[in-house]
Short mmCIF file of C-alpha atoms in Angstrom, two decimals:
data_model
loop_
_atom_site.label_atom_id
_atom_site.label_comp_id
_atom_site.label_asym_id
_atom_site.label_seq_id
_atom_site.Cartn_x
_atom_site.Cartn_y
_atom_site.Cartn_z
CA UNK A 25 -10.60 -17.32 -16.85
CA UNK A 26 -10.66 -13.53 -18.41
CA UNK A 27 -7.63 -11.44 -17.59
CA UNK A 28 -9.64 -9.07 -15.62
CA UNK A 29 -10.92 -11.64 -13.47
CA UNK A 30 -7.31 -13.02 -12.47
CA UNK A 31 -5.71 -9.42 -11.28
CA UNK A 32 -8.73 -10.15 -9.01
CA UNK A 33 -7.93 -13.77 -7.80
CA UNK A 34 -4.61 -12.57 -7.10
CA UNK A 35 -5.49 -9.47 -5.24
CA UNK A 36 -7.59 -11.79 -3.27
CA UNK A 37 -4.74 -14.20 -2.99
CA UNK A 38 -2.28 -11.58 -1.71
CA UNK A 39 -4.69 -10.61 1.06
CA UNK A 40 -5.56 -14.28 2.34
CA UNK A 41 -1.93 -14.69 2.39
CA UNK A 42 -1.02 -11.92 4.69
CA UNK A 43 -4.31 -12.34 6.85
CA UNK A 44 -2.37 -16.02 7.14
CA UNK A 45 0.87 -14.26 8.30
CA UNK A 46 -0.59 -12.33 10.80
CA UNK A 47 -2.80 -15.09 11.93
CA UNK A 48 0.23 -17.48 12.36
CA UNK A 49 2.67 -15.11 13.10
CA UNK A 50 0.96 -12.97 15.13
CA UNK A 51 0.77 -15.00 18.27
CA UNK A 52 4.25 -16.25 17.34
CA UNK A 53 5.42 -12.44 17.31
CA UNK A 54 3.46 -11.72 20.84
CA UNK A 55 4.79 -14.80 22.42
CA UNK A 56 8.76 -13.37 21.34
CA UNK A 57 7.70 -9.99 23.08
CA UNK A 58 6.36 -11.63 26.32
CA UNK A 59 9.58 -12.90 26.91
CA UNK A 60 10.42 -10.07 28.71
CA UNK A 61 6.75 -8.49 29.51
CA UNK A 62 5.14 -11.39 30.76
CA UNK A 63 7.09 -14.39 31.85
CA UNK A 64 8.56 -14.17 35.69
CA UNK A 65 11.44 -17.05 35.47
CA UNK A 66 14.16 -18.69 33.24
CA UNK A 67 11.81 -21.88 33.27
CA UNK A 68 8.22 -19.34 32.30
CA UNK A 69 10.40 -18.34 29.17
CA UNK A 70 11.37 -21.81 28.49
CA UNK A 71 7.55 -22.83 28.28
CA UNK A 72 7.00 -19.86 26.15
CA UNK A 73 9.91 -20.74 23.46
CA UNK A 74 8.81 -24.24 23.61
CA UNK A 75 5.06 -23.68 22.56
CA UNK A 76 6.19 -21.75 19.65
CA UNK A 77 9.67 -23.75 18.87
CA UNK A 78 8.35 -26.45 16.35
CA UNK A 79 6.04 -23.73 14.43
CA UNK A 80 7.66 -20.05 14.38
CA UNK A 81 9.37 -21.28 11.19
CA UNK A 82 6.92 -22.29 9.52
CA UNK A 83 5.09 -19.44 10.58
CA UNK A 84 7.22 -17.12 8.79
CA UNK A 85 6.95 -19.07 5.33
CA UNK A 86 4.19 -17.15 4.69
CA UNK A 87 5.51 -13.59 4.99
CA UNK A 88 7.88 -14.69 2.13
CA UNK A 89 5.03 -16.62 0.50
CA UNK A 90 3.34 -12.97 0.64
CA UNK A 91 6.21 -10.81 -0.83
CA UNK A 92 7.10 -13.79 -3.90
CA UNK A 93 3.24 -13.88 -4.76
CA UNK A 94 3.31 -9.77 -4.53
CA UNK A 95 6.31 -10.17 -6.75
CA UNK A 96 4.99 -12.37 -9.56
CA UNK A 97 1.85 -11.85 -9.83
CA UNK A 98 2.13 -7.63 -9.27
CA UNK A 99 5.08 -6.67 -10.05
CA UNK A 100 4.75 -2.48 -10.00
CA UNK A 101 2.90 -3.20 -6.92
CA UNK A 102 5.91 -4.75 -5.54
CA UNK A 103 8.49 -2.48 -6.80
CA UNK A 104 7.02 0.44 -5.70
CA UNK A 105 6.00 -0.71 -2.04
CA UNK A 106 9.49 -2.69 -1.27
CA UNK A 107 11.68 0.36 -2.67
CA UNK A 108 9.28 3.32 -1.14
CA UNK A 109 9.41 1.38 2.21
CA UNK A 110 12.96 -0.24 2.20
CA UNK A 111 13.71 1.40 5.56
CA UNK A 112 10.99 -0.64 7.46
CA UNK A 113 11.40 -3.33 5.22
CA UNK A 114 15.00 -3.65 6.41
CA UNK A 115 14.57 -2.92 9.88
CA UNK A 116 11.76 -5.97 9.76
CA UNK A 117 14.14 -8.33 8.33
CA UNK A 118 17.14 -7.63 10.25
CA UNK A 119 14.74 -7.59 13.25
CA UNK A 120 13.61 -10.82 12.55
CA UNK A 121 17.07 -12.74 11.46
CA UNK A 122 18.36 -11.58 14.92
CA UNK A 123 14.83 -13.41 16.35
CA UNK A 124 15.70 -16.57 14.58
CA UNK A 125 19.37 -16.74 15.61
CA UNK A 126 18.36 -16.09 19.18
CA UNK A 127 15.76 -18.97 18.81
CA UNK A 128 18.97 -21.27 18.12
CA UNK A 129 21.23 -19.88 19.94
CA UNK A 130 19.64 -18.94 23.19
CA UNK A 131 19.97 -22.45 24.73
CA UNK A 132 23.18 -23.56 23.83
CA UNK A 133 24.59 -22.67 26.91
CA UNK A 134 23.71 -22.18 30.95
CA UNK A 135 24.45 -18.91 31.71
CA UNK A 136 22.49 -16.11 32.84
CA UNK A 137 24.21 -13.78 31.04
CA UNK A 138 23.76 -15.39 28.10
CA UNK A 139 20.22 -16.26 28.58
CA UNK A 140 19.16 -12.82 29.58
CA UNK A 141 21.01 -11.35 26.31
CA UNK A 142 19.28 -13.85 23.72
CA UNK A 143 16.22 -13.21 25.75
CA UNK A 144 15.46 -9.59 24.62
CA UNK A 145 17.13 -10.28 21.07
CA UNK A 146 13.51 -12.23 21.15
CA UNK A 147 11.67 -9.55 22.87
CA UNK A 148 12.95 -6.52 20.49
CA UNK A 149 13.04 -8.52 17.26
CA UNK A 150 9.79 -9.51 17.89
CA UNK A 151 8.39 -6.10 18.63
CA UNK A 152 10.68 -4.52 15.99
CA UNK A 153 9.26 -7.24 13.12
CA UNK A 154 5.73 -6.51 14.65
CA UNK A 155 5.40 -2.50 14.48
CA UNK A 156 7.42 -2.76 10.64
CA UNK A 157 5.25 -5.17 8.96
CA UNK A 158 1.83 -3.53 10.75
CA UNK A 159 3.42 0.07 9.36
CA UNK A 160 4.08 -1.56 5.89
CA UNK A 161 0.87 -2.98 5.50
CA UNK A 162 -1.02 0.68 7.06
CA UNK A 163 0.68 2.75 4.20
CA UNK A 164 -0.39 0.00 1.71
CA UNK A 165 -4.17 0.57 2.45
CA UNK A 166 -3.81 4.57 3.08
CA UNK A 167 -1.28 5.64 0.39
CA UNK A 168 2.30 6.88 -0.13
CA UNK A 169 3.54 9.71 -1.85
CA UNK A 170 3.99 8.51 -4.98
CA UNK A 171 4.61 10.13 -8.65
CA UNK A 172 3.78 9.02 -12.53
CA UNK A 173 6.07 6.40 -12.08
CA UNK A 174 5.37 4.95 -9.38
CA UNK A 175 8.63 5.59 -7.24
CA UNK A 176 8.02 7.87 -3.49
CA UNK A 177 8.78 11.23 -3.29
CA UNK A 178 11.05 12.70 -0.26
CA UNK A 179 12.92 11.26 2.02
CA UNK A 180 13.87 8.46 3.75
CA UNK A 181 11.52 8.78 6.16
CA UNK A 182 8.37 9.95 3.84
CA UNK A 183 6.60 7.13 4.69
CA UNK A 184 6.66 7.44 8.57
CA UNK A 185 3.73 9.31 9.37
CA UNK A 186 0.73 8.66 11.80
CA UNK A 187 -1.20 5.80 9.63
CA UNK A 188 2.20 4.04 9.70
CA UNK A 189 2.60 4.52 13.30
CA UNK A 190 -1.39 3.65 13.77
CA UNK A 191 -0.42 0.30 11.90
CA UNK A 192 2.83 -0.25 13.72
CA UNK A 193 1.13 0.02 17.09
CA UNK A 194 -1.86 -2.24 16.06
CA UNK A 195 -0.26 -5.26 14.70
CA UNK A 196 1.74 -4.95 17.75
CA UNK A 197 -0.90 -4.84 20.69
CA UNK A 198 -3.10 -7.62 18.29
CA UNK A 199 -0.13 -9.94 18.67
CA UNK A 200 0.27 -9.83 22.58
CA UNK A 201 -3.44 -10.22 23.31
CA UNK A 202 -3.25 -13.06 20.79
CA UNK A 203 -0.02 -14.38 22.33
CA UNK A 204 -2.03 -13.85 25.35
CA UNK A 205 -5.14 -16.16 24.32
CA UNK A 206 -2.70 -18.84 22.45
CA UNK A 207 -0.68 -19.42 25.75
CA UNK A 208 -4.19 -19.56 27.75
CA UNK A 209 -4.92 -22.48 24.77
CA UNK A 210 -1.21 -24.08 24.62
CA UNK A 211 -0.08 -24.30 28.49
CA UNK A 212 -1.18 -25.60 31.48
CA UNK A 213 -0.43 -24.05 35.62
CA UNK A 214 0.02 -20.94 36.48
CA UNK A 215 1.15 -19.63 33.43
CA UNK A 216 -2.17 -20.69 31.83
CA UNK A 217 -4.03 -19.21 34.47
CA UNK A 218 -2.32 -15.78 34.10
CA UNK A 219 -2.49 -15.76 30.34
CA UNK A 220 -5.85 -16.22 30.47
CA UNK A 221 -6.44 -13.56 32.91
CA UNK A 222 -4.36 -11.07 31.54
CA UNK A 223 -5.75 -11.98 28.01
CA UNK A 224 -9.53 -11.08 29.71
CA UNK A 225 -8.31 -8.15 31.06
CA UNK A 226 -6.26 -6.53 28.07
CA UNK A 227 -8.09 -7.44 24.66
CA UNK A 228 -10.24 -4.91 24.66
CA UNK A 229 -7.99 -2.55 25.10
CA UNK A 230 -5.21 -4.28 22.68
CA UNK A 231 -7.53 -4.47 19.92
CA UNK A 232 -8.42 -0.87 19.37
CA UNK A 233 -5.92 0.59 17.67
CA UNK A 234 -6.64 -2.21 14.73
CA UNK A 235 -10.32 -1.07 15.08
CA UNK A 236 -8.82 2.33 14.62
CA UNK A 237 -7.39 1.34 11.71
CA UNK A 238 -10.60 -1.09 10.27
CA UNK A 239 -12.13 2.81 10.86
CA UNK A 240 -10.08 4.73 8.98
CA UNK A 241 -10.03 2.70 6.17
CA UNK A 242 -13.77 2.48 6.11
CA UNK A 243 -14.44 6.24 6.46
CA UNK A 244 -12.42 6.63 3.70
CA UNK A 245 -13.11 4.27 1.23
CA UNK A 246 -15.85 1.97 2.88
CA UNK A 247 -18.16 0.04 0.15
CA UNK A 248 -21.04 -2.00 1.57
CA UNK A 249 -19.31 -5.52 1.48
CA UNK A 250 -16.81 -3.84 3.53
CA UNK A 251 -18.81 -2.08 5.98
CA UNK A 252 -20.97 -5.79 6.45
CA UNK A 253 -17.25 -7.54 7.33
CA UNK A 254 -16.21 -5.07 9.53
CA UNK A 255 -19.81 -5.85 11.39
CA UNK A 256 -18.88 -9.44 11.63
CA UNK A 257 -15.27 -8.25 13.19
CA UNK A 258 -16.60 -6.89 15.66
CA UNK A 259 -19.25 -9.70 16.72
CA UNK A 260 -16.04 -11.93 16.63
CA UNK A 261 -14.59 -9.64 19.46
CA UNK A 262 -17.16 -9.02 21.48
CA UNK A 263 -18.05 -13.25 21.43
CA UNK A 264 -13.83 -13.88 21.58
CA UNK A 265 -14.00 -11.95 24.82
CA UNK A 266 -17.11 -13.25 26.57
CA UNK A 267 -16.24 -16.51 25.69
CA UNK A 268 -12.72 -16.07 27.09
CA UNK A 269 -14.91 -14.75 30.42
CA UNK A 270 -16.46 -17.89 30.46
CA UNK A 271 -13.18 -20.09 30.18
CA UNK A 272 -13.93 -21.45 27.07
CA UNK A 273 -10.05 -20.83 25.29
CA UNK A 274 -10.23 -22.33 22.43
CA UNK A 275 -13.25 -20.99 21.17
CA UNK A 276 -12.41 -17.83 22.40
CA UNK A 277 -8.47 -18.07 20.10
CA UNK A 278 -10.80 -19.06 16.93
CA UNK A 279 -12.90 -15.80 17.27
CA UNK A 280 -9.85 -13.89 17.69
CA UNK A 281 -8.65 -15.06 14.61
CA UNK A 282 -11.82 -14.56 12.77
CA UNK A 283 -11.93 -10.76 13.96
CA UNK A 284 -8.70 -10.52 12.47
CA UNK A 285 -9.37 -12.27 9.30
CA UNK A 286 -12.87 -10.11 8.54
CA UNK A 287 -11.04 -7.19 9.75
CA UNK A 288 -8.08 -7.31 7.36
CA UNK A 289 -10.55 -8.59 5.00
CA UNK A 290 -12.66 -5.33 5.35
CA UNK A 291 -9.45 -3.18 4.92
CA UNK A 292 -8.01 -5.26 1.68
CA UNK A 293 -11.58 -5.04 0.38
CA UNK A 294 -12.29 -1.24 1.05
CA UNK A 295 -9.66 -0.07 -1.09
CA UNK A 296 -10.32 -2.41 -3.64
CA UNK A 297 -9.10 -2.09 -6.55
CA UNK A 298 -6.22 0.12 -5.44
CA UNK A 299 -3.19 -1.75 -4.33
CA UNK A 300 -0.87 1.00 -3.57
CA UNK A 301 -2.72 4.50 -3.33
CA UNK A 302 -0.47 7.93 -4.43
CA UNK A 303 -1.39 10.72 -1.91
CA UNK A 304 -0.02 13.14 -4.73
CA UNK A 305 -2.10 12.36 -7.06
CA UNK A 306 -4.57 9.53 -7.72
CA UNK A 307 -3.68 9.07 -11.42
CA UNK A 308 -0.46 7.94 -9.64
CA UNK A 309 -2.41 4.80 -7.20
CA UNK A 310 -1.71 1.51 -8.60
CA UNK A 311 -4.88 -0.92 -9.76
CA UNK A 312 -4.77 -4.68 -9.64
CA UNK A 313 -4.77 -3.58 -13.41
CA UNK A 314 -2.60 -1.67 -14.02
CA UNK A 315 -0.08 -3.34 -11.76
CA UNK A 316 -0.52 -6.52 -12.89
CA UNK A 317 1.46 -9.25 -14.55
CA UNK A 318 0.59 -10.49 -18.08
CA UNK A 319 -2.61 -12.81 -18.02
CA UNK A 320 -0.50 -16.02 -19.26
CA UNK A 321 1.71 -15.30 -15.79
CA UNK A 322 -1.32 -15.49 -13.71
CA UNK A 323 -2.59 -18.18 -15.14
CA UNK A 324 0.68 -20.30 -14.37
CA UNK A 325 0.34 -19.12 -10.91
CA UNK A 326 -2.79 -20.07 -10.58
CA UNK A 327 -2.01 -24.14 -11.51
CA UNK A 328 0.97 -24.30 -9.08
CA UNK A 329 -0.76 -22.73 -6.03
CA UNK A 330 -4.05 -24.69 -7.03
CA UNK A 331 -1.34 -27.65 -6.46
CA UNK A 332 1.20 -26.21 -3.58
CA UNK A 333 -1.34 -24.40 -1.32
CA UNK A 334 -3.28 -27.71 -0.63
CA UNK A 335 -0.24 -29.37 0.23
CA UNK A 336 1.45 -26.61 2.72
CA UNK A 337 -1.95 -26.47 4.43
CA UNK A 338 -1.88 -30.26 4.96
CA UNK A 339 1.46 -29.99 6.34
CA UNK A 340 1.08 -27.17 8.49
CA UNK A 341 -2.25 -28.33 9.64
CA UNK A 342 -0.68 -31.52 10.71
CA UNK A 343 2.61 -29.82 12.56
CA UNK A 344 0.43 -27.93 14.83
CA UNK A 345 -1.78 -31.40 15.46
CA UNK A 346 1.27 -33.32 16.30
CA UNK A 347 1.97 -30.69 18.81
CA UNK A 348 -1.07 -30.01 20.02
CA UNK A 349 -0.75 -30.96 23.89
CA UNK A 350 -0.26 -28.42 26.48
CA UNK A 351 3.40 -27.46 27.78
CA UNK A 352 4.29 -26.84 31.72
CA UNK A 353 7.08 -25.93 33.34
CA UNK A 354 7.54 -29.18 34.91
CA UNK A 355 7.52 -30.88 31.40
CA UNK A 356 10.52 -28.94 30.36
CA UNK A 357 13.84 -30.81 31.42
CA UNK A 358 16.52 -29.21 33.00
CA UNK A 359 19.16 -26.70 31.36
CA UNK A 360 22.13 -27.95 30.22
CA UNK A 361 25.59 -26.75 27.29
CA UNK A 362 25.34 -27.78 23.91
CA UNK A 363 28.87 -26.89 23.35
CA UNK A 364 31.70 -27.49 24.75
CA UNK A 365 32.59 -26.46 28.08
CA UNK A 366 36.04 -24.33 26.78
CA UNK A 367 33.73 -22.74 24.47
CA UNK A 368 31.07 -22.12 27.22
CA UNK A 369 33.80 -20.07 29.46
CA UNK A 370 35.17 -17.91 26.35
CA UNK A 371 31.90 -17.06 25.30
CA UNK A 372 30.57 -16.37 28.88
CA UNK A 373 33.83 -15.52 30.95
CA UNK A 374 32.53 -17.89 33.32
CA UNK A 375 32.55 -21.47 34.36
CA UNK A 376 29.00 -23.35 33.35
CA UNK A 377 29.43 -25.30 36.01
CA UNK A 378 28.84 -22.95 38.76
CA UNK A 379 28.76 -19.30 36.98
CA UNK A 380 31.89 -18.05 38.94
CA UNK A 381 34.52 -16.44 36.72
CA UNK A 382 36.81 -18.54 34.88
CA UNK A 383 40.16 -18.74 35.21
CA UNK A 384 42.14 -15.58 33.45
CA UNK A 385 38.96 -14.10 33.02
#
């Protein structure tokens, strides 16, 4: 394989690998935020945690499977985008370690208190990680201001600017209407019944500011093979929703996911072969060649995903088979401490028993 083919594969790579993220993730995100926006009752958010527990995990392998394949196989790409946007970058990540210990930690003991504090440590890391990755990956496709040597000019806060905010706020409302449809797919009751409602009643308008974005990429750099995905996005919409009309979920989650993949797809392949555009100066944008790894590195790459990726797909595929049956509230069994009840009270200030205040407390 020539080395100007593989800065291709890679590119390529890179893209199907995010696309993955948000696929995975992005229901995983919108079910963290409903927490607090949708669910009525301690046992509604139980049901929610519990369609997500055995998979938000592995969701998030591929966000880091994203950034090490940015990393090795374009490394200026990398450097530039991770220390132009380490604000976001570290608001995501801090955003999201908070969402994992809350995952843990949220049912270790009965209190309300407790509950209700772990509870939006879900909802705001969730949103938080949502709007910070969706900004990241905006300012990737529409440029940053960048100089000869590929390092940002200005501020800390250079990069926030209304395409970051446009791709905040769309990564966002894509993963509650997704959230939306994968709860109408995963439960069963009343919460099914109102997901799937409020999932026929807000996707069209939760999917428009990603349109927006699909838009502004397209005006701006839109080549034919673009403009023909960003066709097929849209079909994938408009069928997701009138098949979600008809009460036909799971068809209607598949087309939501293939609307996002062409749509990303149109965006990664409208600026192609730009990785990182300079809005200073395009002599400054970085090129899947020029920001590229040596053609020896690539080629290693390319063996061990040809041999990992078919393997993490497998497994991945068969975690979300195994768990495949719909979750109600009366399936989930009652609440109960993990720890000890000493460490219950200090925590709390309360007995577990009956929530009344302990004793010195």
């Amino acid at each position: 394989m020539s080395s100007e083919v593989l800065p291709t594969v890679w590119f390529s790579a890179v893209a199907v690998l995010w696309i993955g993220y948000l696929f995975l993730e992005g229901f995983d995100l919108g079910v963290g935020m409903l927490m607090k926006l949708f669910a009525r009752s301690d046992a509604e958010r139980r049901v929610l945690l519990n369609t997500i527990g055995p998979v938000w995990d592995g969701n998030e392998v591929w966000l880091l499977t994203a950034g090490g394949a940015t990393f090795a196989a374009f490394p200026r790409w990398y450097a530039s985008l991770f220390s132009g946007l380490y604000l976001p970058l570290t608001l995501a990540l801090v955003a999201l370690i908070f969402r994992a210990v809350a995952f843990e930690y949220r049912g270790k003991i009965v209190s309300e208190r407790w509950t209700r504090a772990w509870d939006w440590a879900i909802a705001l890391g969730s949103g938080v990680a949502a709007f910070c990755v969706g900004a990241m990956l905006a300012l990737t496709t529409t440029g940053l201001p960048l100089n000869a040597n590929g390092d940002r000019v200005g501020g800390p806060f250079a990069w926030l600017n209304g395409y970051a905010v446009l791709g905040g706020v769309a990564v966002v409302a894509f993963a509650l209407v997704h959230a939306l449809a994968f709860l109408a797919l995963k439960t069963d009751g009343e919460i099914r019944s109102r997901a799937h409602r409020s999932f026929r009643r807000w996707m069209p308008l939760g999917l428009l500011p990603l349109v927006a974005w699909v838009a502004v990429v397209q005006l701006a750099d839109g080549k034919w093979w673009s403009w023909v995905l960003t066709g097929l996005a849209a079909v994938a919409a408009l069928a997701s929703w009138m098949l979600a009309n008809r009460g036909s979920e799971g068809r209607a989650f598949l087309l939501l996911a293939g609307f996002l993949a062409t749509g990303a797809a149109a965006i990664f392949s409208a600026v192609f072969p730009v990785v990182l555009p300079s809005t200073l100066d395009a002599a400054h944008s970085l090129t899947v060649t020029n920001a590229s790894s040596s053609a020896t590195t690539l080629g290693l790459m390319t063996v061990v995903a040809l041999i990992g990726l078919p393997l993490v797909l497998a497994y991945q595929s068969w975690t979300y088979w195994v768990f495949r049956k719909r979750i109600t509230v009366g399936s989930i069994p009652s609440a109960h401490n993990v720890v000890p009840a000493f460490v219950a009270r200090i925590v709390t200030g309360r007995s577990p028993a009956d929530g009344s205040p302990a004793a010195g407390a």
